Amino acid sequence: MTEHYDVAIAGAGPAGGQCARDLARRGYDVVVLEAESEDGFPRASNKSTGGTFPTMLSGFGIPDEVVMNFTDDVVLESPNHHFVHRLPGAVLEFADFKRFLVRDGREKGAEYRFDARVNAPVMEDGEIVGVRHSGGEELYADVVVDATGPAAPLAKKLGVSDLRRERHAIGIEYELEGVDPDPEGYADLTDTMMLRLDHDIAPGGYSWIFHTGRDTAKVGVCYLQTDAHREYAREGATIDDYLGHWLDTDPRFADAERLAGKQHRGSAHIQPPSEFSTDNFLAVGDTVPTVDPLWGEGIHTCMKSGRAAASTIDGCFLSSDRDTSADALSDYDDRWHRDVAPRMRTRMFLSQLLYNASNERYDTFLRDLQRTSEEQRKGASMGRLRAMARLLRVEDIP
């Protein structure tokens, strides 16, 4: 018997999970295909720091039970200075968060299949009409959504994804206990999310300490392998070496120990997307990609991506002829630029300014932050070109 669904979604991460929740809530017949086994999920894809903000939790109905710690401030550090910004946040237990999305999606009526790695589109007359997954099995759908992240097995074959190697960011994170959040000479990191700009630790990128309660924290490093990374990197050093060096030299980690099984590696592409959709098909989340190029936040944008896709599909299905053509689905492209990641190209440019700056400029940047108004700081955090450029003392920005 041929299996046919309204929507088939490849990938059960934040973008795919949220898309499934929204569509199932509207009464559509939805199936989510996930490569991992259900018993292990999300072991292989637990790749996020889990840092997000209350607007994401409230906007998408995420329960407090998946939050490891609610934070009060965001701290920016440079080699010799720091700046504390009052901004409530939340550090998620990312695995629990993803399992919640599956559970809630099922309760709303979505079907989930695990051990079902999607590897190819099923095509008819040049259009995608279904997917082929593990073992050569096929199923069909009116709309197919690729939410697999950088793997993008469908989006790449359909010419929608163009992920470039030179814009590939990599990251590594440990969860530690015994972290001292407030040693002498450092900002108090109790109940904070801290981002550090320091090329000695993360050349061409940043490092972080996200307090997760008591004396525990998520600690990590990430960077893009760009010219800035090559300029500041130590010859032969790997990302593991940089994290190890930081743990060995920062007094906050003098008595810290790694929690067993709590090491995470991740990657993302930091580039403006070129396409999002074609006939009967949408790409969401980091398949596109969606991560904020300036500050690296990805959970909220992925969730918004999944919601924008679901709203687009709903509109197509409610049309008189249930039109799922490329032209009809292109409404998702507009929603993405308007609602999911506005000013993406500007934020890309600002990220290049920020991560190309020297350690000396980082120290100046944080000293200047102390003297700026709240309105100027808000403009910089939102990625407004002039506000950020002035703080970075870039003279050629009008």
Coordinates of C-alpha atoms in Angstrom, one line a residue:
M1 CA 0.0 0.0 0.0
T2 CA 1.3 3.4 -0.9
E3 CA 1.7 5.7 2.1
H4 CA 0.7 9.3 1.5
Y5 CA 0.7 12.2 4.0
D6 CA -0.1 15.9 3.8
V7 CA 3.4 16.7 4.9
A8 CA 6.6 14.7 5.4
I9 CA 9.3 16.3 7.5
A10 CA 12.9 15.0 7.5
G11 CA 14.5 15.8 10.9
A12 CA 13.2 16.1 14.5
G13 CA 15.2 19.0 15.7
P14 CA 13.8 22.4 16.8
A15 CA 12.8 23.5 13.3
G16 CA 11.3 20.2 12.2
G17 CA 9.7 19.6 15.6
Q18 CA 8.0 23.0 15.7
C19 CA 6.8 22.7 12.1
A20 CA 5.2 19.3 13.0
R21 CA 3.6 20.7 16.1
D22 CA 2.0 23.6 14.3
L23 CA 0.7 21.5 11.3
A24 CA -0.6 18.6 13.5
R25 CA -2.4 21.2 15.7
R26 CA -4.2 22.4 12.5
G27 CA -5.3 18.8 11.8
Y28 CA -3.0 17.9 9.0
D29 CA -1.6 14.4 8.5
V30 CA 2.1 14.8 9.3
V31 CA 5.0 12.3 9.5
V32 CA 8.4 13.2 10.9
L33 CA 11.4 11.0 9.9
E34 CA 14.4 10.9 12.2
A35 CA 17.7 9.2 11.6
E36 CA 18.4 8.3 15.2
S37 CA 16.8 5.5 17.2
E38 CA 14.1 6.5 19.6
D39 CA 16.0 5.1 22.6
G40 CA 19.1 7.1 21.7
F41 CA 17.4 10.3 20.6
P42 CA 18.8 12.9 20.6
R43 CA 22.3 11.5 21.4
A44 CA 23.9 12.1 18.0
S45 CA 22.3 15.5 17.5
N46 CA 22.5 17.1 21.0
K47 CA 24.7 19.9 19.6
S48 CA 23.4 23.1 21.0
T49 CA 24.6 25.2 24.0
G50 CA 20.9 25.5 24.8
G51 CA 21.1 29.2 25.4
T52 CA 17.9 31.1 24.6
F53 CA 15.5 33.7 26.0
P54 CA 12.1 33.8 27.7
T55 CA 10.4 35.1 24.5
M56 CA 11.2 31.7 22.9
L57 CA 9.8 29.7 25.8
S58 CA 6.6 31.7 26.0
G59 CA 6.1 32.2 22.3
F60 CA 6.3 28.4 21.6
G61 CA 4.8 27.0 24.8
I62 CA 8.0 25.4 26.1
P63 CA 7.7 24.2 29.7
D64 CA 10.1 25.1 32.5
E65 CA 10.9 21.5 33.0
V66 CA 13.4 21.5 30.1
V67 CA 15.3 24.5 31.5
M68 CA 18.5 23.8 33.4
N69 CA 18.8 27.3 34.7
F70 CA 17.2 30.7 34.3
T71 CA 19.8 33.4 34.0
D72 CA 19.6 37.1 34.8
D73 CA 22.4 38.7 32.7
V74 CA 24.5 38.4 29.6
V75 CA 28.2 39.1 30.2
L76 CA 30.6 40.0 27.4
E77 CA 34.3 39.5 28.1
S78 CA 37.5 40.5 26.3
P79 CA 41.0 39.6 27.4
N80 CA 41.1 42.4 30.0
H81 CA 37.6 43.8 30.4
H82 CA 33.9 42.7 30.8
F83 CA 30.5 44.3 30.4
V84 CA 27.3 43.1 32.2
H85 CA 24.0 43.5 30.4
R86 CA 20.8 42.9 32.2
L87 CA 18.9 40.4 30.0
P88 CA 17.0 37.4 31.4
G89 CA 17.7 34.2 29.6
A90 CA 17.4 30.4 29.9
V91 CA 19.9 27.6 29.5
L92 CA 18.1 24.5 28.2
E93 CA 18.8 20.9 28.7
F94 CA 18.8 20.5 24.9
A95 CA 18.1 16.8 24.9
D96 CA 15.1 17.2 27.1
F97 CA 13.9 20.1 24.9
K98 CA 14.0 18.0 21.8
R99 CA 12.3 15.1 23.5
F100 CA 9.5 17.5 24.6
L101 CA 9.0 18.6 21.0
V102 CA 8.6 14.9 19.9
R103 CA 6.2 14.2 22.8
D104 CA 4.1 17.3 22.2
G105 CA 4.0 16.7 18.5
R106 CA 2.7 13.2 19.0
E107 CA 0.0 14.5 21.4
K108 CA -1.1 16.9 18.7
G109 CA -1.4 14.1 16.2
A110 CA 2.0 14.0 14.3
E111 CA 3.5 10.6 13.6
Y112 CA 7.2 10.1 14.3
R113 CA 9.4 7.4 12.8
F114 CA 12.8 6.8 14.2
D115 CA 15.7 4.8 12.6
A116 CA 14.4 6.4 9.4
R117 CA 17.2 8.3 7.8
V118 CA 16.0 10.2 4.7
N119 CA 18.5 9.9 1.9
A120 CA 16.8 10.9 -1.4
P121 CA 13.8 12.6 -2.8
V122 CA 11.2 10.7 -4.8
M123 CA 10.7 12.6 -8.1
E124 CA 7.9 12.7 -10.7
D125 CA 7.9 15.0 -13.7
G126 CA 10.8 16.9 -12.2
E127 CA 9.1 17.6 -8.9
I128 CA 9.5 16.1 -5.4
V129 CA 6.5 13.9 -4.4
G130 CA 8.0 12.0 -1.5
V131 CA 11.2 10.7 0.1
R132 CA 13.2 7.6 0.3
H133 CA 14.5 6.6 3.7
S134 CA 16.4 3.8 5.4
G135 CA 16.3 0.4 3.7
G136 CA 15.0 1.9 0.4
E137 CA 11.5 2.5 1.8
E138 CA 9.4 5.3 0.2
L139 CA 6.5 7.4 1.3
Y140 CA 4.7 10.3 -0.4
A141 CA 3.5 13.7 0.6
D142 CA 2.0 16.8 -0.8
V143 CA 4.8 18.9 0.8
V144 CA 8.2 17.7 1.9
V145 CA 10.2 19.7 4.5
D146 CA 14.0 19.2 4.9
A147 CA 14.9 20.0 8.6
T148 CA 18.1 17.9 8.7
G149 CA 20.5 20.7 9.2
P150 CA 23.8 20.9 7.3
A151 CA 23.4 17.4 6.0
A152 CA 20.6 18.6 3.8
P153 CA 20.1 15.4 1.7
L154 CA 17.0 16.7 0.0
A155 CA 17.8 20.4 -0.3
K156 CA 21.1 19.7 -1.9
K157 CA 19.7 17.3 -4.5
L158 CA 17.0 19.8 -5.3
G159 CA 19.4 22.7 -5.7
V160 CA 17.9 24.6 -2.8
S161 CA 20.9 24.4 -0.4
D162 CA 24.3 25.8 -1.2
L163 CA 26.3 25.4 2.0
R164 CA 29.8 26.7 1.5
R165 CA 32.8 25.2 3.2
E166 CA 34.5 28.5 3.9
R167 CA 31.5 29.6 5.9
H168 CA 31.5 26.5 8.1
A169 CA 31.6 27.1 11.9
I170 CA 32.7 24.3 14.3
G171 CA 32.2 24.1 18.0
I172 CA 32.9 22.0 21.0
E173 CA 31.4 22.1 24.5
Y174 CA 31.9 20.4 27.8
E175 CA 29.6 20.4 30.8
L176 CA 31.6 20.9 34.0
E177 CA 31.1 20.7 37.7
G178 CA 33.2 22.5 40.2
V179 CA 33.3 25.7 38.3
D180 CA 34.0 28.9 40.3
P181 CA 31.6 31.5 39.0
D182 CA 33.1 34.4 40.9
P183 CA 36.9 34.3 41.4
E184 CA 38.8 37.5 42.1
G185 CA 39.4 39.7 39.1
Y186 CA 36.6 38.3 37.0
A187 CA 32.9 39.2 36.6
D188 CA 30.4 37.2 38.7
L189 CA 29.0 34.6 36.3
T190 CA 26.4 33.3 38.7
D191 CA 23.1 33.0 36.8
T192 CA 24.6 34.4 33.6
M193 CA 25.4 33.5 30.0
M194 CA 28.9 34.8 29.2
L195 CA 30.5 35.2 25.7
R196 CA 34.2 35.9 25.5
L197 CA 35.9 37.6 22.6
D198 CA 39.6 36.5 22.8
H199 CA 41.6 35.2 19.9
D200 CA 43.9 33.3 22.3
I201 CA 41.0 31.1 23.2
A202 CA 38.8 31.2 20.1
P203 CA 40.7 32.7 17.1
G204 CA 38.1 34.2 14.7
G205 CA 35.2 33.2 17.0
Y206 CA 34.1 33.3 20.6
S207 CA 34.0 31.1 23.8
W208 CA 31.3 30.9 26.4
I209 CA 30.4 29.9 30.0
F210 CA 26.7 29.3 30.5
H211 CA 25.9 28.8 34.2
T212 CA 23.6 25.8 34.6
G213 CA 23.0 26.0 38.4
R214 CA 25.0 25.3 41.6
D215 CA 28.7 25.0 40.5
T216 CA 27.9 23.6 37.0
A217 CA 28.3 25.2 33.6
K218 CA 28.4 24.6 29.9
V219 CA 31.8 25.7 28.6
G220 CA 32.8 25.8 25.0
V221 CA 34.6 27.3 22.0
C222 CA 33.6 27.9 18.4
Y223 CA 35.0 29.6 15.3
L224 CA 34.7 29.9 11.6
Q225 CA 37.7 28.6 9.6
T226 CA 38.1 31.9 7.8
D227 CA 41.0 34.3 7.1
A228 CA 40.5 35.8 10.6
H229 CA 40.9 32.4 12.2
R230 CA 44.0 31.7 10.2
E231 CA 45.5 35.0 11.2
Y232 CA 45.1 34.5 14.9
A233 CA 45.4 30.7 15.1
R234 CA 48.3 28.8 16.6
E235 CA 49.9 26.5 14.0
G236 CA 48.6 22.9 14.3
A237 CA 46.2 23.7 17.1
T238 CA 42.7 22.1 17.0
I239 CA 39.5 23.3 18.5
D240 CA 40.0 20.7 21.3
D241 CA 43.4 22.2 21.9
Y242 CA 41.9 25.7 22.4
L243 CA 39.3 24.5 24.8
G244 CA 41.8 22.4 26.7
H245 CA 44.2 25.4 26.9
W246 CA 41.4 27.6 28.3
L247 CA 40.4 25.0 30.9
D248 CA 44.0 24.7 32.0
T249 CA 44.7 28.4 32.4
D250 CA 41.5 30.1 33.6
P251 CA 41.2 30.0 37.4
R252 CA 37.4 29.5 37.2
F253 CA 38.2 25.9 36.1
A254 CA 41.0 25.1 38.6
D255 CA 38.8 22.6 40.4
A256 CA 36.4 21.7 37.6
E257 CA 35.8 18.3 36.3
R258 CA 34.0 17.2 33.2
L259 CA 30.7 15.5 33.6
A260 CA 30.7 12.0 32.0
G261 CA 28.9 11.8 28.7
K262 CA 28.4 15.6 28.5
Q263 CA 30.7 16.5 25.6
H264 CA 29.0 18.0 22.5
R265 CA 30.3 18.9 19.1
G266 CA 28.4 20.9 16.6
S267 CA 28.7 22.8 13.3
A268 CA 26.7 25.3 11.4
H269 CA 27.1 27.4 8.3
I270 CA 27.2 31.2 8.7
Q271 CA 26.1 32.6 5.4
P272 CA 23.0 34.3 3.9
P273 CA 20.7 31.7 2.3
S274 CA 20.1 31.9 -1.4
E275 CA 16.9 29.8 -1.8
F276 CA 14.4 28.3 0.6
S277 CA 11.8 26.4 -1.5
T278 CA 10.7 24.9 -4.8
D279 CA 7.7 22.9 -6.0
N280 CA 6.3 20.9 -3.1
F281 CA 9.3 21.6 -0.9
L282 CA 10.7 23.8 1.9
A283 CA 14.0 23.9 3.7
V284 CA 14.0 25.0 7.4
G285 CA 16.3 25.5 10.3
D286 CA 20.1 25.0 9.7
T287 CA 19.4 23.4 6.4
V288 CA 19.0 26.9 5.0
P289 CA 21.0 28.0 7.3
T290 CA 19.3 30.1 10.0
V291 CA 21.7 30.6 12.9
D292 CA 22.3 34.3 13.9
P293 CA 25.7 35.2 12.4
L294 CA 26.4 37.9 14.9
W295 CA 25.8 36.2 18.3
G296 CA 25.3 32.6 17.3
E297 CA 21.8 32.1 18.7
G298 CA 20.1 29.4 16.8
I299 CA 17.2 27.8 18.8
H300 CA 14.8 30.7 18.5
T301 CA 15.5 31.3 14.8
C302 CA 15.0 27.6 14.1
M303 CA 11.7 27.5 15.9
K304 CA 10.6 30.6 14.0
S305 CA 11.7 29.0 10.8
G306 CA 9.5 25.9 11.5
R307 CA 6.5 28.1 12.4
A308 CA 6.9 30.2 9.2
A309 CA 7.0 27.0 7.1
A310 CA 3.9 25.6 8.8
S311 CA 2.0 28.8 8.3
T312 CA 3.0 28.9 4.6
I313 CA 1.9 25.3 4.1
D314 CA -1.4 25.9 5.8
G315 CA -2.0 28.8 3.5
C316 CA -1.3 26.7 0.5
F317 CA -3.6 23.9 1.6
L318 CA -6.4 26.3 2.3
S319 CA -6.3 27.7 -1.2
S320 CA -9.0 26.6 -3.5
D321 CA -6.7 24.4 -5.6
R322 CA -4.4 23.3 -2.7
D323 CA -1.5 24.9 -4.6
T324 CA 1.9 23.8 -3.5
S325 CA 3.9 25.1 -6.4
A326 CA 7.2 26.9 -6.1
D327 CA 5.3 30.2 -6.6
A328 CA 2.8 29.5 -3.8
L329 CA 5.4 28.3 -1.4
S330 CA 7.7 31.3 -2.0
D331 CA 5.6 33.0 0.6
Y332 CA 7.9 31.2 3.0
D333 CA 10.9 33.1 1.6
D334 CA 9.2 36.4 2.4
R335 CA 8.3 35.2 5.9
W336 CA 11.9 34.1 6.5
H337 CA 13.4 37.4 5.7
R338 CA 10.7 39.4 7.5
D339 CA 10.0 37.2 10.7
V340 CA 12.8 34.6 11.1
A341 CA 16.1 36.4 10.4
P342 CA 15.6 40.0 9.3
R343 CA 18.7 42.0 8.2
M344 CA 20.7 38.8 7.7
R345 CA 23.2 40.4 5.3
T346 CA 23.8 43.3 7.6
R347 CA 24.4 41.0 10.5
M348 CA 26.7 38.9 8.4
F349 CA 28.8 42.0 7.6
L350 CA 28.8 43.0 11.3
S351 CA 30.0 39.5 12.3
Q352 CA 32.9 39.9 10.0
L353 CA 33.8 43.2 11.6
L354 CA 33.5 41.8 15.0
Y355 CA 35.4 38.6 14.7
N356 CA 38.1 40.1 12.5
A357 CA 38.9 42.7 15.2
S358 CA 42.0 42.4 17.4
N359 CA 42.1 41.6 21.1
E360 CA 43.1 45.2 21.7
R361 CA 40.0 46.4 19.8
Y362 CA 37.8 44.0 21.9
D363 CA 39.1 45.6 25.1
T364 CA 38.3 49.0 23.6
F365 CA 34.9 47.8 22.5
L366 CA 33.9 46.7 26.0
R367 CA 35.2 49.9 27.6
D368 CA 33.1 51.8 25.2
L369 CA 30.1 49.8 26.0
Q370 CA 30.3 51.0 29.6
R371 CA 29.9 54.6 28.4
T372 CA 27.1 54.1 25.8
S373 CA 23.4 54.7 26.3
E374 CA 20.9 51.8 26.6
E375 CA 19.5 52.8 23.2
Q376 CA 22.9 52.5 21.5
R377 CA 23.6 49.2 23.2
K378 CA 20.2 47.9 22.1
G379 CA 20.9 48.9 18.5
A380 CA 24.2 47.1 18.5
S381 CA 22.7 43.9 20.0
M382 CA 20.0 44.0 17.3
G383 CA 22.6 44.2 14.6
R384 CA 22.1 47.8 13.5
L385 CA 25.0 48.6 11.3
R386 CA 25.8 52.2 12.4
A387 CA 25.5 51.4 16.1
M388 CA 27.8 48.4 16.0
A389 CA 30.3 50.0 13.6
R390 CA 30.6 53.0 15.9
L391 CA 31.2 50.8 18.9
L392 CA 33.8 48.9 17.0
R393 CA 35.3 52.3 15.9
V394 CA 35.0 51.4 12.2
E395 CA 35.6 54.8 10.5
D396 CA 34.4 54.0 7.0
I397 CA 30.8 53.3 8.0
P398 CA 28.6 56.4 7.3

